JSON list of C-alpha atoms in Angstrom, two decimals:
[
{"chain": "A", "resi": 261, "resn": "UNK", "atom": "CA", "xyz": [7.86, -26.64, -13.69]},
{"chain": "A", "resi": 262, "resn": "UNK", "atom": "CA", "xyz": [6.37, -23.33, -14.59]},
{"chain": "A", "resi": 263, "resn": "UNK", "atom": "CA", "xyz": [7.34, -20.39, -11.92]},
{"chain": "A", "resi": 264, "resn": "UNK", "atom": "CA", "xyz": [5.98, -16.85, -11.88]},
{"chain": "A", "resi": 265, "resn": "UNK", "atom": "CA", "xyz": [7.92, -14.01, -9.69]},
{"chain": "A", "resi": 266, "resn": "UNK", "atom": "CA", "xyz": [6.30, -10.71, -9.12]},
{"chain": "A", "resi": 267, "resn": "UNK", "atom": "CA", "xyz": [8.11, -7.85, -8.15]},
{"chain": "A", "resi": 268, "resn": "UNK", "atom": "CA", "xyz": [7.91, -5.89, -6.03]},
{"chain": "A", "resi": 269, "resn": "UNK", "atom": "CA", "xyz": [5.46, -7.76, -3.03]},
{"chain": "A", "resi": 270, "resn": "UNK", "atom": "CA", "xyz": [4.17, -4.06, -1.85]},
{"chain": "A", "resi": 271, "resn": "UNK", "atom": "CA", "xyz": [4.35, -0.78, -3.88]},
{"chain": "A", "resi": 272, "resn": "UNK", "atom": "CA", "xyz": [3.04, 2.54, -2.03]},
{"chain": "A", "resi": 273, "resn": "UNK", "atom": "CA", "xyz": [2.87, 5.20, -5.08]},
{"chain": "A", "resi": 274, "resn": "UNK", "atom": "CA", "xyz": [1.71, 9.10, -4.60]},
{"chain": "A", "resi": 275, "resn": "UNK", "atom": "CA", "xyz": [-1.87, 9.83, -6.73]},
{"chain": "A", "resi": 276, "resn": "UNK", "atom": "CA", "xyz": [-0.14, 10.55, -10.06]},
{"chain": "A", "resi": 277, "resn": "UNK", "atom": "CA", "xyz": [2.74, 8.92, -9.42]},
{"chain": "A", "resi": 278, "resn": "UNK", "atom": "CA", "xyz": [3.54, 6.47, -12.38]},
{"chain": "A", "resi": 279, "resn": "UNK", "atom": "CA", "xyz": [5.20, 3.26, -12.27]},
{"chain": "A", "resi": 280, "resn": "UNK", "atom": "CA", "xyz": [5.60, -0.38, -13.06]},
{"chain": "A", "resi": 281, "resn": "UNK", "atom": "CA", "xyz": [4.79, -3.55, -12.15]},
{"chain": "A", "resi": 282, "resn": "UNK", "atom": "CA", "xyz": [7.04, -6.95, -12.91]},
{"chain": "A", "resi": 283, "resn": "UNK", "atom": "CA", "xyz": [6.08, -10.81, -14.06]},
{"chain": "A", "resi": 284, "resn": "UNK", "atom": "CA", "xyz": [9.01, -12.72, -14.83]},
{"chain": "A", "resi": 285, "resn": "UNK", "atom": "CA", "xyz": [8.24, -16.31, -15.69]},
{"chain": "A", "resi": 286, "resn": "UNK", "atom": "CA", "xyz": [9.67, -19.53, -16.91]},
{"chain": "A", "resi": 287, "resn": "UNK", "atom": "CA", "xyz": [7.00, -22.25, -18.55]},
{"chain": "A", "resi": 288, "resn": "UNK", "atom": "CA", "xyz": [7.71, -24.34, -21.47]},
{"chain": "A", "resi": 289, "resn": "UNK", "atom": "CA", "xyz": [5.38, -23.03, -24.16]},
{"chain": "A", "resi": 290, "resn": "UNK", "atom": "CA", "xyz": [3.68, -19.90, -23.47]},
{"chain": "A", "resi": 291, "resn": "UNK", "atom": "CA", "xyz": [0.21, -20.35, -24.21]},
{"chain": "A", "resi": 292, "resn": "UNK", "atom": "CA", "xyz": [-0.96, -16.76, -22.83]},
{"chain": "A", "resi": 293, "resn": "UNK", "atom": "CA", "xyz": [0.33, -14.21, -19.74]},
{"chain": "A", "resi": 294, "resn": "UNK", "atom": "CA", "xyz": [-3.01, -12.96, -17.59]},
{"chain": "A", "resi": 295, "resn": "UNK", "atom": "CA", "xyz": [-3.15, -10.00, -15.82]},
{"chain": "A", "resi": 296, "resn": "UNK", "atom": "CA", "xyz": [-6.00, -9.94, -12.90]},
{"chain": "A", "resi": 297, "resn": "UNK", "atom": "CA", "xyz": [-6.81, -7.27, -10.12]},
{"chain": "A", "resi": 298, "resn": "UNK", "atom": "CA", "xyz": [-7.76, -8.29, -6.84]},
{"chain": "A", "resi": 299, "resn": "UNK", "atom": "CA", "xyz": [-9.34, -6.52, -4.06]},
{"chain": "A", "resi": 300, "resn": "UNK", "atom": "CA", "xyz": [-9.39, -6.86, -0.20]},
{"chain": "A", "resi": 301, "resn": "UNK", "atom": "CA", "xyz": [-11.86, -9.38, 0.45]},
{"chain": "A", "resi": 302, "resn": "UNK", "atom": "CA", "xyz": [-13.07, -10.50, -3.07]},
{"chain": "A", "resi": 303, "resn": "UNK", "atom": "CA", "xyz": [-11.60, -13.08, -6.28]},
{"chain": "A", "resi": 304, "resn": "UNK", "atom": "CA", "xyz": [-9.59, -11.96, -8.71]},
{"chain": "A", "resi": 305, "resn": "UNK", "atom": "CA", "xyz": [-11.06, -9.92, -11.81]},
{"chain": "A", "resi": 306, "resn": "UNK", "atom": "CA", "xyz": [-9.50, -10.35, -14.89]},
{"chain": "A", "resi": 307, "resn": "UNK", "atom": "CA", "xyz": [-7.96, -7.47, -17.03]},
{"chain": "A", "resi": 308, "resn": "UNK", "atom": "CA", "xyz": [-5.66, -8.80, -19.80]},
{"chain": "A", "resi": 309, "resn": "UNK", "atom": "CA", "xyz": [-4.19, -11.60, -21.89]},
{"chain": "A", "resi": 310, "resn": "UNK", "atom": "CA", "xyz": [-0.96, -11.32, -23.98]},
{"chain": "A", "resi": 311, "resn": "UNK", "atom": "CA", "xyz": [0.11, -14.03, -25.40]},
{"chain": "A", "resi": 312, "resn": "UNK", "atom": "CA", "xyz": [3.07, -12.90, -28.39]},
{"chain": "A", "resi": 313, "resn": "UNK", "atom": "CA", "xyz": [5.87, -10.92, -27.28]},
{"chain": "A", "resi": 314, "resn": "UNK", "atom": "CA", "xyz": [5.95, -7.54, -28.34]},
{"chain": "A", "resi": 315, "resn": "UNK", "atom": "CA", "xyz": [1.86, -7.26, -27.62]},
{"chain": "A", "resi": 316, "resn": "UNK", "atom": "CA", "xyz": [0.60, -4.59, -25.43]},
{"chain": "A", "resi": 317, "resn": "UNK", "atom": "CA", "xyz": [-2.51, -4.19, -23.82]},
{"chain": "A", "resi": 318, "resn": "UNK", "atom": "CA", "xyz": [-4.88, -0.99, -22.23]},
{"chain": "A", "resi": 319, "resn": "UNK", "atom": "CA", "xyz": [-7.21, -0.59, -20.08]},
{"chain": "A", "resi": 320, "resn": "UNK", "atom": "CA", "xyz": [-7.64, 3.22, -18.90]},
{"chain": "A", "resi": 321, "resn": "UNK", "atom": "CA", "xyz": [-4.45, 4.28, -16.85]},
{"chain": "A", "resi": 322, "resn": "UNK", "atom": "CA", "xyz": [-3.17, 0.17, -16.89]},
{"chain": "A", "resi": 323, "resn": "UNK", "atom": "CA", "xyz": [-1.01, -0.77, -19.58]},
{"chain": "A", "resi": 324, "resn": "UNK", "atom": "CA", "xyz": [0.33, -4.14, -20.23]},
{"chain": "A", "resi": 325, "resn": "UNK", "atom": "CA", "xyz": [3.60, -5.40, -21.93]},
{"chain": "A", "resi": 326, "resn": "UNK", "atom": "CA", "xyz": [5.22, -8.60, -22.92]},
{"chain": "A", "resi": 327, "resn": "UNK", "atom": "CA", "xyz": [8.63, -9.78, -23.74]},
{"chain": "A", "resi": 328, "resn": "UNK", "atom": "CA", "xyz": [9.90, -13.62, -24.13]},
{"chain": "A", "resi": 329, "resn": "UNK", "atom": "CA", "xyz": [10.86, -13.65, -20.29]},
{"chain": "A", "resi": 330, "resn": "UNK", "atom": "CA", "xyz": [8.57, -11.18, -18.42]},
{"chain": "A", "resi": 331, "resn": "UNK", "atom": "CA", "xyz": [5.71, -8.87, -18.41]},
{"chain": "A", "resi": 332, "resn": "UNK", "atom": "CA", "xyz": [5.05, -5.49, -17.34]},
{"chain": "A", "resi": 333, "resn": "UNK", "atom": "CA", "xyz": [2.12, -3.96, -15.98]},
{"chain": "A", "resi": 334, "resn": "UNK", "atom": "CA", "xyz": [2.51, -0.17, -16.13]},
{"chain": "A", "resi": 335, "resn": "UNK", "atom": "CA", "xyz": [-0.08, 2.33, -14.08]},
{"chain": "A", "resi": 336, "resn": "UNK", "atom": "CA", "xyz": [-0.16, 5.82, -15.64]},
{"chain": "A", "resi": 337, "resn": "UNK", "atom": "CA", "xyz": [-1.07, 8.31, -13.07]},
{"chain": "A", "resi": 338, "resn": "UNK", "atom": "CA", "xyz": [-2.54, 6.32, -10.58]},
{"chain": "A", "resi": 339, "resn": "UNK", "atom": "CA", "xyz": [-5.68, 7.18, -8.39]},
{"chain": "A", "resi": 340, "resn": "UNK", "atom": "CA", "xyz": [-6.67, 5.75, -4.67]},
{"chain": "A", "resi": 341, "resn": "UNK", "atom": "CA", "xyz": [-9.16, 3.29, -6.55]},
{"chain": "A", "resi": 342, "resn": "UNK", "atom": "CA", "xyz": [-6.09, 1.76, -8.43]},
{"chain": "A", "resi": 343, "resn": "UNK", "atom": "CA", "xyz": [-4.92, 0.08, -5.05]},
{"chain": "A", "resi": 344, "resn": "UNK", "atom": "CA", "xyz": [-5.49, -3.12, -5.30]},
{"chain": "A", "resi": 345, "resn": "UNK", "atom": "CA", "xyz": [-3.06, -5.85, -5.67]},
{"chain": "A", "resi": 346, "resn": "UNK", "atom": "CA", "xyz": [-2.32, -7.42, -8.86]},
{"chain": "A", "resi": 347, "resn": "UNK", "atom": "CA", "xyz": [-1.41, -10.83, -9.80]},
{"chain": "A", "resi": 348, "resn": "UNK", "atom": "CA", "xyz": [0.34, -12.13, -13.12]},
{"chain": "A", "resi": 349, "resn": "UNK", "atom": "CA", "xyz": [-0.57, -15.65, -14.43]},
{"chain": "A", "resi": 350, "resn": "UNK", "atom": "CA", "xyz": [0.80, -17.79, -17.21]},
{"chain": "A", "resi": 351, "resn": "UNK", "atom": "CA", "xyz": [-0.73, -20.54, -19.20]},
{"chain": "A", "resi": 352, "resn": "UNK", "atom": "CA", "xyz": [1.30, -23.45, -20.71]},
{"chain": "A", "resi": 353, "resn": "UNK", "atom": "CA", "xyz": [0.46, -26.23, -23.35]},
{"chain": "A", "resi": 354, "resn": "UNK", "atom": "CA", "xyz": [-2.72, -27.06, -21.14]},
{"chain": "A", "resi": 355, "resn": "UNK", "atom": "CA", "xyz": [-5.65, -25.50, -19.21]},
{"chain": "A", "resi": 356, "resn": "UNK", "atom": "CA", "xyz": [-4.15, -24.68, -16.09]},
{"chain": "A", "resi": 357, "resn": "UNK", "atom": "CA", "xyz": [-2.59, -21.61, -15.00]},
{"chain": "A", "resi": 358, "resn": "UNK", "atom": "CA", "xyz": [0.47, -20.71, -12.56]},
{"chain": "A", "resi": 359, "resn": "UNK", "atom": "CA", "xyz": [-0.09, -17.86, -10.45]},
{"chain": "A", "resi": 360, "resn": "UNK", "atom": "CA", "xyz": [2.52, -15.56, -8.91]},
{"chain": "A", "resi": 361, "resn": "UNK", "atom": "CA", "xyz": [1.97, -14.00, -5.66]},
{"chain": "A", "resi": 362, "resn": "UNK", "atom": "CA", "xyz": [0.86, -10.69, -6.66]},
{"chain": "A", "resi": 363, "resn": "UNK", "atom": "CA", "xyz": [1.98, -6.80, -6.06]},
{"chain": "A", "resi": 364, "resn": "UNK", "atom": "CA", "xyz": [-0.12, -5.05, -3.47]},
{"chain": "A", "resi": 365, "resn": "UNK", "atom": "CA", "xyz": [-0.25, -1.43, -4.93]},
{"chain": "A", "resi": 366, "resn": "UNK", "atom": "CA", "xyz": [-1.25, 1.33, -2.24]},
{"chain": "A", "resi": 367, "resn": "UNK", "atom": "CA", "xyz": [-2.01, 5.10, -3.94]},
{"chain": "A", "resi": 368, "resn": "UNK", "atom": "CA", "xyz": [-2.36, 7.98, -1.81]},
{"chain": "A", "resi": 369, "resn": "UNK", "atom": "CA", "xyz": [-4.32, 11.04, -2.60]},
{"chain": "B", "resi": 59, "resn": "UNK", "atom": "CA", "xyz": [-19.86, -11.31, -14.43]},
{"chain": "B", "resi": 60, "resn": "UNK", "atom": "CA", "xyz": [-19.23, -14.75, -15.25]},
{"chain": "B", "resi": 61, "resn": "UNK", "atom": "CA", "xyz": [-22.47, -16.23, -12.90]},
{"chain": "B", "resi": 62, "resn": "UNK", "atom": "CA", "xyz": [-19.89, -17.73, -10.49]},
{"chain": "B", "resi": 63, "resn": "UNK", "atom": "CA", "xyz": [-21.27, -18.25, -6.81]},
{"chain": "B", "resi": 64, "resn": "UNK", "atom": "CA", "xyz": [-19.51, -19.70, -4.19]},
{"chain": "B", "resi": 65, "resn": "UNK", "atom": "CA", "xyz": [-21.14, -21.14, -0.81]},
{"chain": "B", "resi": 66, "resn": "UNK", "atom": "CA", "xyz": [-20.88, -21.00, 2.07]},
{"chain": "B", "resi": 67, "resn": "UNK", "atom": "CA", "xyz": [-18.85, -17.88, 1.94]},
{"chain": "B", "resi": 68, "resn": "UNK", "atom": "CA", "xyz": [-17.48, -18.26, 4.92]},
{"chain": "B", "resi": 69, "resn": "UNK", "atom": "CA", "xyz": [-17.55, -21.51, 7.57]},
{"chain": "B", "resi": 70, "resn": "UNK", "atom": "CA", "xyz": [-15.43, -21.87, 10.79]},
{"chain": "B", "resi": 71, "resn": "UNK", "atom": "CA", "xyz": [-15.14, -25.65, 11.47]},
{"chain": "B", "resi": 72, "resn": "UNK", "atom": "CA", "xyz": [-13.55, -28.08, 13.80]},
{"chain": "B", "resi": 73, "resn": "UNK", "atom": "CA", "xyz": [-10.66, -30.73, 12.99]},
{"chain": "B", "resi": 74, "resn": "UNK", "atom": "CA", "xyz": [-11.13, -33.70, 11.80]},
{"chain": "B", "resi": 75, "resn": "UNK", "atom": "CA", "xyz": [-14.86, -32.98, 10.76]},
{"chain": "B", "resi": 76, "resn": "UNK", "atom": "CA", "xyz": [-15.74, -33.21, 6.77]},
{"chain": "B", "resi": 77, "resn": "UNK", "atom": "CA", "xyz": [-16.30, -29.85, 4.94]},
{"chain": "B", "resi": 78, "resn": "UNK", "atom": "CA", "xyz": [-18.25, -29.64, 1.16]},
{"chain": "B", "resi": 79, "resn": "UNK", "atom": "CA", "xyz": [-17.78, -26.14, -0.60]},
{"chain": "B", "resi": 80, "resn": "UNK", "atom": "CA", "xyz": [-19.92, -25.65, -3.39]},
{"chain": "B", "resi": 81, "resn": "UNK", "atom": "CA", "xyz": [-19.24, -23.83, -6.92]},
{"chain": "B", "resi": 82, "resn": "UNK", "atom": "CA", "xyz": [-22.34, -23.10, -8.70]},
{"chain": "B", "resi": 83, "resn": "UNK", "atom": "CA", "xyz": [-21.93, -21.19, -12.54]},
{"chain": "B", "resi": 84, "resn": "UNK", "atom": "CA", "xyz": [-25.31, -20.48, -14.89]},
{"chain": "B", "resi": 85, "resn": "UNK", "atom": "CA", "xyz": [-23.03, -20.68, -18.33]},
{"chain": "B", "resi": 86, "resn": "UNK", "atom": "CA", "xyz": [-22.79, -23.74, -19.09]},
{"chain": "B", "resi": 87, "resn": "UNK", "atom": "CA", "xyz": [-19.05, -23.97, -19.20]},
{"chain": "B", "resi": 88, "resn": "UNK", "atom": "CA", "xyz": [-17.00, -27.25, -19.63]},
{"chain": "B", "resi": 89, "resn": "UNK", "atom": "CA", "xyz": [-13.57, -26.21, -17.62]},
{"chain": "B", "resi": 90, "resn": "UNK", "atom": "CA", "xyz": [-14.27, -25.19, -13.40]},
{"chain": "B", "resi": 91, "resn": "UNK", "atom": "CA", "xyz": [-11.27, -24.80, -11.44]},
{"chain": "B", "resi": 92, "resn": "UNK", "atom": "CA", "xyz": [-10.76, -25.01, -7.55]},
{"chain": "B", "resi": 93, "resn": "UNK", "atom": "CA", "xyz": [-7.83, -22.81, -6.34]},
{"chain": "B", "resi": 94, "resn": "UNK", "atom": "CA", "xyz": [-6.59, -22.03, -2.37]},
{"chain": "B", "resi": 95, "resn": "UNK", "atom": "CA", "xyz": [-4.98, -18.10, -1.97]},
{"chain": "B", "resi": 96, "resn": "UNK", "atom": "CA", "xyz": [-2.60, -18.49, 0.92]},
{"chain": "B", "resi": 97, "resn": "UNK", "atom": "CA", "xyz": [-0.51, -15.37, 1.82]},
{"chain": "B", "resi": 98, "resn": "UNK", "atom": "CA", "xyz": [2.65, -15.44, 0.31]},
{"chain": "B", "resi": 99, "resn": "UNK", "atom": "CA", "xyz": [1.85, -18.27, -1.81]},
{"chain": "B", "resi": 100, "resn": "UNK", "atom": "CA", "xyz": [-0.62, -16.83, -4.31]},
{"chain": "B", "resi": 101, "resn": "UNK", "atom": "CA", "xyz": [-3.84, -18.87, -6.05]},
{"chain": "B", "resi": 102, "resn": "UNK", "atom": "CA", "xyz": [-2.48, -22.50, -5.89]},
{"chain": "B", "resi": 103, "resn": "UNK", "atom": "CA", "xyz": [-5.03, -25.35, -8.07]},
{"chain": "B", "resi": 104, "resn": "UNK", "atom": "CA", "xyz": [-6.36, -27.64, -5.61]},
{"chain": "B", "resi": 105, "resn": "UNK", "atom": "CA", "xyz": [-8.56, -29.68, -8.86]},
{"chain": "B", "resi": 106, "resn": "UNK", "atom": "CA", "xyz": [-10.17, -29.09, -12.05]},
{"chain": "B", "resi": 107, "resn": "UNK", "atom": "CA", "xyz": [-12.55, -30.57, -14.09]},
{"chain": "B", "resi": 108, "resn": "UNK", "atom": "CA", "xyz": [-12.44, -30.64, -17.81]},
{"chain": "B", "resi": 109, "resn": "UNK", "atom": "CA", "xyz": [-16.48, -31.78, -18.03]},
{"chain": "B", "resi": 110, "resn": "UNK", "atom": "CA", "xyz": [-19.35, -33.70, -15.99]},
{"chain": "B", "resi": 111, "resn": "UNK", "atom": "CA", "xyz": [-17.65, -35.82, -13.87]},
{"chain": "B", "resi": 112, "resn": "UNK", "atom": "CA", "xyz": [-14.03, -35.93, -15.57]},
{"chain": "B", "resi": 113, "resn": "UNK", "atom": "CA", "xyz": [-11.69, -33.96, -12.95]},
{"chain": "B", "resi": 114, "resn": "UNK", "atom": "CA", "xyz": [-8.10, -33.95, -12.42]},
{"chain": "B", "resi": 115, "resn": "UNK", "atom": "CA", "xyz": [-5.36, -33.11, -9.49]},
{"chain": "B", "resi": 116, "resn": "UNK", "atom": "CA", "xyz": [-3.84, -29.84, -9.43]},
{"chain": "B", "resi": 117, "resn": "UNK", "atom": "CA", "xyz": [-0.38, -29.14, -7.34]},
{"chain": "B", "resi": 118, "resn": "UNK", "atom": "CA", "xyz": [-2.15, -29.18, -4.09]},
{"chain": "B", "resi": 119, "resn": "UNK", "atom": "CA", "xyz": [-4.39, -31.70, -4.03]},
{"chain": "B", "resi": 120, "resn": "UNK", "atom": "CA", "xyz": [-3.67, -33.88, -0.90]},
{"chain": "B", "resi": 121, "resn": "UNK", "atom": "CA", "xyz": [-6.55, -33.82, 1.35]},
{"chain": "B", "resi": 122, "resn": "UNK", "atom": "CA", "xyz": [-9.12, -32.53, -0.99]},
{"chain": "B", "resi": 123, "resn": "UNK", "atom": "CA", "xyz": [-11.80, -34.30, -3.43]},
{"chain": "B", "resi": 124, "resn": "UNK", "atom": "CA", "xyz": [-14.03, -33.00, -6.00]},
{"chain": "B", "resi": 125, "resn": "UNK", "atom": "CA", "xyz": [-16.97, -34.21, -7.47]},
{"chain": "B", "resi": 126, "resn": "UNK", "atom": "CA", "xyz": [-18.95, -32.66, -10.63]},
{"chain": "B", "resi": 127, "resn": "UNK", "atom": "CA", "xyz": [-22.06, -34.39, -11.17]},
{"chain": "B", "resi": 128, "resn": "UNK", "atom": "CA", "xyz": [-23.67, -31.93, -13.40]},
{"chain": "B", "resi": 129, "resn": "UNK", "atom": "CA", "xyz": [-22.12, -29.28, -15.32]},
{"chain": "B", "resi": 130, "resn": "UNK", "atom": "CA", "xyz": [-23.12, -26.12, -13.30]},
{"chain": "B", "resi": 131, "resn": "UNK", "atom": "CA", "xyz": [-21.57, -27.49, -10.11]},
{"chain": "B", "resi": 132, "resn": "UNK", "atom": "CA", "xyz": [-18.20, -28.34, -9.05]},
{"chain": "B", "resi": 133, "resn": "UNK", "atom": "CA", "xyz": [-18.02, -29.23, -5.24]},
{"chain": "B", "resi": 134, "resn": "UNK", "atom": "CA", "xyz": [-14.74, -29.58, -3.33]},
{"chain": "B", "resi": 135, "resn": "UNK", "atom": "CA", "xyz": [-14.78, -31.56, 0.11]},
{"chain": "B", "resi": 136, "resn": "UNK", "atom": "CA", "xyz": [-12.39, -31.32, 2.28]},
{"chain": "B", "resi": 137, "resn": "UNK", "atom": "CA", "xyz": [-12.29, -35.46, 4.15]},
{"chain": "B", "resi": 138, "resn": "UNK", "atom": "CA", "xyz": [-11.11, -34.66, 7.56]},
{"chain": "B", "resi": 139, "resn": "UNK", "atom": "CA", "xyz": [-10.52, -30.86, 7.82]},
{"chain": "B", "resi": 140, "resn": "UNK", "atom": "CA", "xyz": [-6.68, -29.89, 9.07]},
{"chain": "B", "resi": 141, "resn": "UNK", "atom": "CA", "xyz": [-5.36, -26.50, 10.32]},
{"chain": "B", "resi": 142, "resn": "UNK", "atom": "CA", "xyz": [-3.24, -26.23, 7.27]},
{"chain": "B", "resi": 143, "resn": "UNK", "atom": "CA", "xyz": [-6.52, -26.22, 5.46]},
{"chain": "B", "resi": 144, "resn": "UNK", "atom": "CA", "xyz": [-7.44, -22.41, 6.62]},
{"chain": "B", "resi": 145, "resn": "UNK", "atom": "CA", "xyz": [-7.88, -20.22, 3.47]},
{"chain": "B", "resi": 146, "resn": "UNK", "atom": "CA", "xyz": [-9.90, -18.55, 0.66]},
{"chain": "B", "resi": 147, "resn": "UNK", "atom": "CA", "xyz": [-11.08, -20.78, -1.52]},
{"chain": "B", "resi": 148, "resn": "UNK", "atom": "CA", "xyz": [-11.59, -19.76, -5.39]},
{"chain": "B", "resi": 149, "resn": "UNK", "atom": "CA", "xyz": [-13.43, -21.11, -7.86]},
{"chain": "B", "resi": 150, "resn": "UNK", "atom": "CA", "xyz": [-13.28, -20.44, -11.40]},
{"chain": "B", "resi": 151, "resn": "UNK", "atom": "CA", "xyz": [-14.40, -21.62, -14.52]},
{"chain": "B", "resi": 152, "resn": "UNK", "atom": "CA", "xyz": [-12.81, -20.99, -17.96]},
{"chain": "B", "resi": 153, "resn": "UNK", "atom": "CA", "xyz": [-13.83, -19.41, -21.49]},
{"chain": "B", "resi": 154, "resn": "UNK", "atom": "CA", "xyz": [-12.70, -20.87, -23.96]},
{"chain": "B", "resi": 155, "resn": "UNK", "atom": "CA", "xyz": [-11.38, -18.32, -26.42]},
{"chain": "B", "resi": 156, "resn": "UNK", "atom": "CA", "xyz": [-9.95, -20.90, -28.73]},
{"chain": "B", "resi": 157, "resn": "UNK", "atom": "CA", "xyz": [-6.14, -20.03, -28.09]},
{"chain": "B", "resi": 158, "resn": "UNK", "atom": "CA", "xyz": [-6.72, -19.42, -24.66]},
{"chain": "B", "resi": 159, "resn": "UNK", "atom": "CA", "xyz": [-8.10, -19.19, -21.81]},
{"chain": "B", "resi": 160, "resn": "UNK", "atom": "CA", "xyz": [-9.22, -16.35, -19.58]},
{"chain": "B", "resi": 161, "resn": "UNK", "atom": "CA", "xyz": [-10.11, -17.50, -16.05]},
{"chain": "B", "resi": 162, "resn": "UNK", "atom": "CA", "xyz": [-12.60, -15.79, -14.16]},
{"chain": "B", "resi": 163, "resn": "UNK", "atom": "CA", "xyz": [-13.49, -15.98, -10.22]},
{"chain": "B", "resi": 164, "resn": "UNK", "atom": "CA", "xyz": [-15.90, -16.57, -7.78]},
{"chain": "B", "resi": 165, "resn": "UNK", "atom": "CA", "xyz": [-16.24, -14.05, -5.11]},
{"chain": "B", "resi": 166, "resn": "UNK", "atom": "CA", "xyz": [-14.68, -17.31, -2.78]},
{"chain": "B", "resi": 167, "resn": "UNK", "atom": "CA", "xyz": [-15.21, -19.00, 0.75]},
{"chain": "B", "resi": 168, "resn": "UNK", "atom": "CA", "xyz": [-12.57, -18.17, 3.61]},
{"chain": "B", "resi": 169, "resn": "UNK", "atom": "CA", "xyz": [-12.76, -21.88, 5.71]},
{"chain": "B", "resi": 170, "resn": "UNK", "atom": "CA", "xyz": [-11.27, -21.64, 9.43]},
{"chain": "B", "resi": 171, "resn": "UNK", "atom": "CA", "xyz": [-10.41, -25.00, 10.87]},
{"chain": "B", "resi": 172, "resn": "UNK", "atom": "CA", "xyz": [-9.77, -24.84, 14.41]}
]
C-alpha cells in the first residue's frame, strides 16, 4: 500500500524566514511525486511534478526536490501570501494518486 | 483553470436522505476523479472513472456511487447520507501528459449531514 507522511503538520515561519517542507513516501513504482497548494476554503492547485530522483523543480520562491525516499519542498524567503498549506502526492503504476495530509505554512510579516 | 465546476457548493442535509453532487469539466478529458478532504486524513479517492460510463472504487468507497453518462460529467451520490459523510468533496479530472499525470481540482462542495 502506498503511504505519504508530511512533516511537519503546522509550520509558522517569520516573512523571510526560509525553510523546508518534507514528503516521505513508500509506493511500489514511482510513477511521479506532485506538489499542490491549497488555500482556506478552495481545491488544491497544482505546482509541480518530479518524477526521477535527483530532479528539481521552481516556481518563484518554491523549490522542489526529489530523492528515492522523499521530497522536499523548500520556500526561499517567504511572504504572508505563501501561507497556505501544502500537500505532497505520489503516483504509482496506475492513475490514482495517494495524498498525504499536508503542511499548513503560516508567514508573518 | 482546468473548467472544473462543482455543484452545489455547499448543501446541509438530513440522515438517511439521498444526496447527488455534480462534477461538470468543458475539456473533454477521459480520467475524473472524486476525492473526500477530511482533517487529518488528507484528499482520500472516493471513485474514478477512466471514460463514459467505465468507473472504478477508490479506498473509500462504501456508501458512495458514481455515475458518468457523458464525458463532461461525473456525479457522485451519496444512497442514504450518514454523519461520517460530512466533508469537502473534490473533484478532479486528469491530463494526460503521457508519463504522468497532473491532477487538477474543482473549487469542491462541503456536504453537512445532520
Amino acid at each position: 500500500e502506498d503511504q505519504v507522511t508530511q512533516s511537519p503538520e503546522a509550520l509558522r515561519l517569520q516573512e523571510g524566514e526560509s525553510s523546508s517542507l518534507n514528503c516521505s513516501y513508500t509506493v511500489s513504482g514511482l510513477r511521479g511525486l506532485f506538489w499542490y497548494r491549497q488555500d482556506p476554503g478552495k481545491g488544491p492547485e497544482f505546482l509541480f511534478t518530479l518524477y526521477s530522483a535527483g530532479e528539481e523543480k521552481e516556481k518563484e520562491r518554491l523549490k522542489a526536490t526529489l530523492t528515492k525516499k522523499e521530497s522536499f519542498l523548500h520556500i526561499t524567503a517567504p511572504k504572508p501570501e505563501d501561507s497556505a498549506t501544502y500537500l505532497c502526492a505520489v503516483q504509482a503504476n496506475d492513475y490514482k494518486l495517494s495524498f498525504g495530509a499536508g503542511t499548513t505554512v503560516t508567514v508573518r510579516a | 483553470d482546468a473548467g472544473i465546476t462543482q455543484s452545489p457548493r455547499h448543501k446541509v442535509t438530513e440522515t438517511g436522505t439521498p444526496v447527488t453532487l455534480r462534477c461538470h469539466q468543458t475539456e473533454n478529458h477521459r480520467y475524473m476523479y472524486w476525492y473526500r478532504q477530511d482533517p487529518g486524513h488528507g484528499l482520500r479517492l472516493i471513485h474514478y472513472s477512466y471514460g463514459v460510463k467505465d468507473t472504478d472504487k477508490g479506498e473509500v468507497s462504501d456508501g458512495y456511487s458514481v455515475s458518468r453518462s457523458k464525458t463532461e460529467d461525473f456525479l457522485l451520490t451519496l444512497e442514504s447520507a450518514t454523519s461520517s459523510q460530512t466533508s469537502v468533496y473534490f473533484c478532479a479530472i486528469s491530463v494526460d501528459s503521457g508519463r504522468h499525470n497532473e491532477q487538477f481540482f474543482g473549487p469542491g462542495t462541503r456536504l453537512t449531514v445532520l
